[in-house]
Short mmCIF file of C-alpha atoms and ligand atoms in Angstrom, two decimals:
data_model
loop_
_atom_site.label_atom_id
_atom_site.label_comp_id
_atom_site.label_asym_id
_atom_site.label_seq_id
_atom_site.Cartn_x
_atom_site.Cartn_y
_atom_site.Cartn_z
CA MET E 1 84.18 -28.56 46.52
CA ILE E 2 81.34 -29.41 48.93
CA ASP E 3 82.21 -32.11 51.41
CA LEU E 4 79.46 -34.62 51.86
CA HIS E 5 79.50 -36.58 55.42
CA ASP E 6 76.73 -39.14 54.69
CA ILE E 7 73.39 -39.80 53.26
CA ARG E 8 70.84 -38.94 55.68
CA TYR E 9 67.58 -39.90 53.91
CA VAL E 10 66.00 -40.88 50.72
CA ARG E 11 62.34 -39.34 50.48
CA LEU E 12 59.85 -41.18 48.05
CA GLY E 13 56.42 -39.97 47.32
CA THR E 14 53.70 -42.71 46.97
CA ARG E 15 49.83 -42.89 46.32
CA ASP E 16 49.33 -45.80 48.66
CA LEU E 17 51.20 -44.54 51.92
CA ASP E 18 49.74 -47.08 54.05
CA GLY E 19 50.87 -49.93 51.64
CA ALA E 20 54.30 -48.33 51.37
CA VAL E 21 54.74 -48.03 55.16
CA ARG E 22 53.22 -51.52 55.78
CA TYR E 23 56.22 -52.89 53.47
CA ALA E 24 58.79 -50.80 55.14
CA HIS E 25 57.69 -52.30 58.35
CA ASP E 26 56.90 -55.93 57.47
CA ILE E 27 59.45 -56.71 54.77
CA LEU E 28 62.27 -54.19 55.38
CA GLY E 29 62.19 -54.36 59.17
CA LEU E 30 62.36 -50.62 59.49
CA ALA E 31 60.74 -49.02 62.51
CA GLU E 32 58.23 -46.03 62.17
CA GLY E 33 59.85 -43.03 63.68
CA GLY E 34 56.89 -40.59 63.62
CA ARG E 35 54.47 -39.03 61.03
CA SER E 36 53.89 -35.16 60.18
CA GLY E 37 51.09 -33.61 58.02
CA ASN E 38 47.52 -34.45 58.06
CA ALA E 39 45.12 -36.56 55.40
CA LYS E 40 43.90 -33.21 53.87
CA ASN E 41 47.51 -31.62 52.91
CA GLY E 42 49.19 -34.90 52.52
CA GLN E 43 51.26 -37.26 55.31
CA THR E 44 54.75 -37.95 55.87
CA VAL E 45 56.05 -41.22 57.55
CA TYR E 46 59.71 -41.40 59.01
CA LEU E 47 61.19 -44.71 58.96
CA ARG E 48 64.38 -45.81 60.88
CA SER E 49 67.03 -48.45 60.03
CA ASP E 50 69.75 -47.50 62.37
CA THR E 51 70.93 -44.82 64.84
CA ARG E 52 69.94 -41.96 62.64
CA ASP E 53 66.58 -40.10 63.18
CA HIS E 54 65.27 -41.63 60.17
CA THR E 55 66.63 -42.91 56.59
CA LEU E 56 63.92 -43.54 54.57
CA VAL E 57 60.66 -41.26 54.22
CA TYR E 58 57.37 -42.08 52.35
CA HIS E 59 55.02 -38.99 51.65
CA ASP E 60 51.70 -38.60 50.03
CA GLY E 61 52.66 -37.57 46.41
CA ASP E 62 53.91 -38.59 42.97
CA PRO E 63 55.89 -42.09 43.06
CA ARG E 64 58.27 -40.36 40.51
CA ASP E 65 59.28 -37.97 42.98
CA HIS E 66 62.30 -38.84 44.70
CA THR E 67 65.02 -37.01 46.64
CA VAL E 68 68.27 -37.80 48.36
CA GLY E 69 69.42 -35.73 51.44
CA PHE E 70 73.11 -35.61 52.61
CA ASP E 71 74.56 -34.29 55.94
CA LEU E 72 77.54 -32.06 55.36
CA ARG E 73 80.65 -32.58 57.23
CA GLU E 74 81.01 -30.57 60.44
CA GLY E 75 81.95 -27.01 59.64
CA VAL E 76 80.87 -26.94 56.15
CA ALA E 77 78.27 -24.18 56.11
CA LEU E 78 75.04 -24.58 53.93
CA ASP E 79 75.30 -20.78 52.69
CA ALA E 80 79.06 -21.44 51.58
CA ALA E 81 77.70 -24.70 49.62
CA ALA E 82 74.74 -22.68 47.96
CA ALA E 83 77.02 -19.93 46.76
CA GLU E 84 79.51 -22.58 45.38
CA LEU E 85 76.55 -24.34 43.36
CA GLU E 86 75.07 -20.99 42.46
CA ARG E 87 78.46 -19.97 40.95
CA LEU E 88 78.80 -23.11 39.12
CA GLY E 89 75.24 -22.57 37.54
CA HIS E 90 73.32 -25.13 39.59
CA PRO E 91 70.14 -23.16 40.88
CA VAL E 92 69.49 -23.76 44.60
CA HIS E 93 66.44 -23.58 46.55
CA ARG E 94 66.64 -22.76 50.42
CA GLY E 95 64.18 -24.75 52.31
CA SER E 96 61.32 -22.79 53.81
CA ASP E 97 60.33 -23.26 57.62
CA ALA E 98 57.41 -25.68 56.61
CA GLU E 99 59.83 -27.77 54.50
CA CYS E 100 62.40 -27.87 57.09
CA ALA E 101 59.92 -29.33 59.65
CA GLN E 102 58.77 -31.84 57.08
CA ARG E 103 62.36 -32.89 57.09
CA ARG E 104 62.88 -32.52 60.92
CA VAL E 105 66.24 -30.32 59.93
CA ASP E 106 66.94 -26.71 60.86
CA ALA E 107 67.91 -26.04 57.41
CA PHE E 108 68.58 -27.41 54.24
CA ILE E 109 69.27 -26.38 50.52
CA GLN E 110 68.15 -28.12 47.59
CA PHE E 111 69.37 -28.38 43.99
CA ARG E 112 69.54 -31.02 40.95
CA ASP E 113 72.30 -32.97 39.59
CA PRO E 114 72.88 -32.82 35.87
CA SER E 115 70.37 -35.66 35.18
CA GLY E 116 67.80 -33.86 37.19
CA ASN E 117 68.14 -35.83 40.55
CA ARG E 118 67.03 -33.91 43.38
CA ILE E 119 69.51 -33.63 46.20
CA GLU E 120 69.12 -31.91 49.59
CA LEU E 121 72.11 -30.62 51.63
CA LEU E 122 71.51 -30.62 55.53
CA ALA E 123 73.08 -28.90 58.30
CA PRO E 124 74.81 -31.39 60.48
CA THR E 125 72.14 -33.38 62.04
CA PRO E 126 72.43 -35.10 65.47
CA GLN E 127 71.87 -38.97 65.84
CA ALA E 128 68.70 -39.85 67.57
CA GLY E 129 69.12 -40.87 71.01
CA ARG E 130 66.58 -43.73 71.00
CA PRO E 131 67.99 -47.04 69.92
CA PHE E 132 66.70 -48.59 66.74
CA ALA E 133 65.14 -51.99 67.18
CA PRO E 134 64.36 -53.91 63.75
CA THR E 135 60.82 -54.92 63.28
CA ARG E 136 61.34 -58.50 62.09
CA PRO E 137 63.85 -60.96 63.47
CA VAL E 138 66.20 -61.04 60.32
CA ALA E 139 66.65 -57.68 58.95
CA ASN E 140 68.67 -54.58 57.98
CA THR E 141 71.33 -53.35 60.13
CA GLY E 142 71.29 -49.79 58.38
CA PHE E 143 70.66 -47.81 55.42
CA SER E 144 73.87 -47.70 53.20
CA HIS E 145 73.56 -46.58 49.43
CA VAL E 146 71.43 -45.60 46.69
CA GLY E 147 71.89 -46.19 42.83
CA LEU E 148 70.84 -43.15 41.02
CA ARG E 149 69.78 -42.90 37.51
CA SER E 150 71.99 -40.77 35.10
CA THR E 151 71.16 -39.71 31.42
CA ASP E 152 75.06 -39.18 30.99
CA PRO E 153 77.19 -40.98 33.53
CA VAL E 154 80.33 -39.60 32.34
CA ARG E 155 79.02 -35.96 32.79
CA ASP E 156 77.17 -36.86 36.06
CA GLU E 157 80.51 -38.50 37.49
CA ALA E 158 82.24 -35.17 36.73
CA PHE E 159 79.67 -33.27 38.97
CA TRP E 160 79.46 -35.63 41.85
CA THR E 161 83.30 -35.85 41.98
CA GLY E 162 84.17 -32.23 41.06
CA VAL E 163 81.41 -30.08 42.83
CA LEU E 164 80.63 -32.52 45.49
CA SER E 165 83.44 -34.73 47.01
CA ALA E 166 82.52 -38.34 45.92
CA LYS E 167 85.42 -40.40 44.67
CA VAL E 168 85.38 -43.35 42.20
CA SER E 169 86.00 -46.55 43.70
CA ASP E 170 85.19 -48.78 40.46
CA ARG E 171 83.28 -48.39 37.23
CA ILE E 172 81.31 -51.05 35.49
CA GLY E 173 81.13 -49.89 32.06
CA ALA E 174 80.34 -45.95 32.36
CA ALA E 175 78.62 -46.67 35.62
CA PRO E 176 80.85 -45.34 38.46
CA LEU E 177 80.49 -46.43 42.16
CA LEU E 178 81.03 -43.57 44.50
CA ARG E 179 82.28 -43.19 47.83
CA ILE E 180 82.15 -40.32 50.40
CA ASP E 181 83.67 -42.08 53.17
CA ALA E 182 85.43 -45.31 53.61
CA VAL E 183 82.63 -47.53 52.46
CA HIS E 184 83.21 -48.92 48.92
CA HIS E 185 80.36 -46.62 47.63
CA LYS E 186 77.38 -44.63 49.09
CA ILE E 187 76.03 -43.56 45.38
CA ALA E 188 76.35 -45.33 42.11
CA LEU E 189 75.42 -43.95 38.86
CA PHE E 190 73.34 -46.03 36.09
CA PRO E 191 72.66 -45.17 32.90
CA SER E 192 68.94 -44.48 32.37
CA ALA E 193 66.52 -42.45 30.01
CA PHE E 194 65.19 -40.55 33.14
CA ALA E 195 66.28 -39.23 36.69
CA GLY E 196 65.28 -40.85 39.93
CA VAL E 197 66.49 -43.37 42.63
CA GLN E 198 67.30 -46.67 40.72
CA HIS E 199 67.81 -48.60 43.96
CA ILE E 200 68.16 -48.33 47.62
CA ASN E 201 70.36 -50.50 49.94
CA HIS E 202 70.25 -51.84 53.44
CA GLN E 203 72.97 -53.90 55.04
CA VAL E 204 72.34 -56.83 56.72
CA ALA E 205 74.80 -58.65 59.24
CA SER E 206 75.98 -61.84 57.54
CA ILE E 207 75.12 -64.36 54.56
CA ASP E 208 72.66 -66.06 56.89
CA ASP E 209 70.61 -63.06 56.78
CA ILE E 210 70.81 -62.61 53.01
CA MET E 211 69.80 -66.45 52.57
CA GLN E 212 67.09 -66.23 55.39
CA SER E 213 65.60 -63.10 53.79
CA TRP E 214 65.47 -64.82 50.22
CA TYR E 215 63.20 -67.50 51.87
CA PHE E 216 61.29 -65.04 53.96
CA LEU E 217 60.67 -62.87 50.73
CA GLN E 218 59.47 -65.77 48.58
CA GLU E 219 57.03 -66.80 51.41
CA ARG E 220 55.46 -63.73 51.24
CA GLY E 221 55.37 -63.26 47.57
CA VAL E 222 57.87 -60.60 47.32
CA ARG E 223 59.52 -60.73 43.82
CA THR E 224 63.38 -61.23 43.55
CA VAL E 225 65.14 -59.42 41.05
CA PHE E 226 68.59 -60.36 41.24
CA GLY E 227 70.48 -62.83 43.46
CA PRO E 228 71.34 -64.15 45.93
CA GLY E 229 74.51 -63.25 44.46
CA ARG E 230 78.07 -61.51 45.30
CA HIS E 231 79.39 -58.24 43.63
CA PRO E 232 83.02 -58.37 42.37
CA THR E 233 83.23 -54.84 42.68
CA SER E 234 82.68 -54.11 46.43
CA GLY E 235 82.99 -57.90 47.47
CA ALA E 236 79.58 -57.77 49.22
CA MET E 237 76.94 -60.69 48.86
CA PHE E 238 73.39 -59.37 47.94
CA LEU E 239 69.53 -59.93 47.24
CA TYR E 240 67.64 -57.27 45.32
CA PHE E 241 63.77 -57.47 45.44
CA GLU E 242 60.78 -55.55 44.62
CA GLY E 243 59.28 -52.69 46.72
CA PRO E 244 56.26 -50.32 46.57
CA ASP E 245 55.78 -48.34 43.21
CA GLY E 246 58.37 -50.68 41.43
CA MET E 247 61.25 -49.45 43.59
CA VAL E 248 64.26 -51.86 43.72
CA TYR E 249 65.30 -52.55 47.20
CA GLU E 250 68.73 -54.43 47.95
CA TYR E 251 70.15 -56.29 51.00
CA SER E 252 73.97 -56.84 51.00
CA SER E 253 76.64 -57.98 53.45
CA GLY E 254 80.31 -57.68 53.61
CA VAL E 255 80.95 -54.24 51.45
CA SER E 256 84.66 -53.27 51.49
CA GLN E 257 86.22 -50.31 52.83
CA ILE E 258 88.72 -48.24 50.98
CA THR E 259 91.11 -46.51 53.07
CA ASP E 260 94.40 -46.37 50.77
CA PRO E 261 94.35 -42.77 49.55
CA ALA E 262 96.31 -43.93 46.52
CA HIS E 263 93.18 -46.16 45.27
CA ARG E 264 92.81 -46.17 41.49
CA PRO E 265 89.28 -47.15 40.29
CA ARG E 266 89.04 -50.63 38.84
CA GLN E 267 87.30 -50.78 35.14
CA PHE E 268 84.94 -53.79 34.95
CA PRO E 269 83.11 -54.43 31.71
CA PHE E 270 79.47 -53.83 31.63
CA GLU E 271 78.29 -57.54 31.61
CA PRO E 272 76.38 -59.75 34.09
CA ALA E 273 79.90 -61.18 35.57
CA SER E 274 80.67 -57.66 36.61
CA PHE E 275 77.62 -57.43 38.72
CA CYS E 276 77.56 -61.09 39.96
CA MET E 277 80.69 -63.54 40.45
CA TRP E 278 78.60 -66.36 41.30
CA GLY E 279 76.63 -66.29 37.98
CA ALA E 280 73.18 -64.95 39.12
CA ARG E 281 71.37 -62.95 36.18
CA PRO E 282 69.85 -59.71 37.09
CA ASP E 283 66.17 -59.00 36.23
CA ILE E 284 66.69 -55.13 36.49
CA PRO E 285 66.93 -53.20 33.11
CA GLU E 286 69.80 -50.74 34.28
CA PHE E 287 72.11 -53.72 35.17
CA ARG E 288 71.54 -55.43 31.74
CA ARG E 289 72.62 -54.36 28.03
O1 LIG H 25 78.11 -53.40 45.74
C1 LIG H 25 78.37 -53.32 44.65
O2 LIG H 25 79.71 -53.45 44.20
C2 LIG H 25 77.47 -53.23 43.53
C3 LIG H 25 77.69 -53.22 42.42
C4 LIG H 25 76.83 -53.06 41.22
C5 LIG H 25 75.47 -52.64 41.62
C6 LIG H 25 75.31 -52.42 43.10
O3 LIG H 25 74.01 -52.48 43.20
C7 LIG H 25 76.30 -52.72 43.97
O4 LIG H 25 75.85 -52.45 45.14
FE1 LIG H 26 73.81 -51.60 45.38
#
């Protein structure tokens, strides 16, 4: 069992780096935390949402190219994790010096989950000393979770909970909401015909930020795809909206914590009321039948 500590970053390719970075800054309120590379070989831009060095990365590349990076718990060796994955038949790539520099880590390993989602495991990484200041007044208080596409959620749940240390908090139909610490979920697996990141969640402080963001996004012509609403599963109030390259971004507030070691996953039917207890209808294919 490979003990995950937290998500460290989501890396996304884009053909319009300037546009994606502008969106991250102006709409999401993320702060640029530096760049690497060059115009010839491709640039990488690191974006901050909280005390972490960076949590979102856009780089020149294929917009279908998505990677999620996780910190391991202190004391969990990358070599041991790589050996474990290989023993179980999951090929592992060890990050080269250039790839480590691109990720601003000392070492990492890369593999794919059974659907083909690219996952990286990082040696424990330090927090940034520099404080984070949001770049718009009402904005996120930190990156929190990802929805991943799954071509077989039952198979992938077994991988995430058996090989990695995720635990099921709730299920909506076959889609598990998975926690790796007390927060209700950091990963969710949604049925899809292909692999990739399905949505990216940042937290905001309160319902005021959800509603102010709704009007803020409307004024700027950003398409809302679900909400405002409230998830019966985590209890969080939410708003989903469209980002660069069709990526779905979510703001939510009030996610529950699960501290009871005897917690048993609840099963919700795959229907709109399981996604929103207020009655909002998702315009997100993976949340609809
Ligand atoms: O927060 C949740 O419970 C939740 C449920 C369904 C889909 C999501 O994206 C969620 O964040
Ligand atoms: Fe979510």
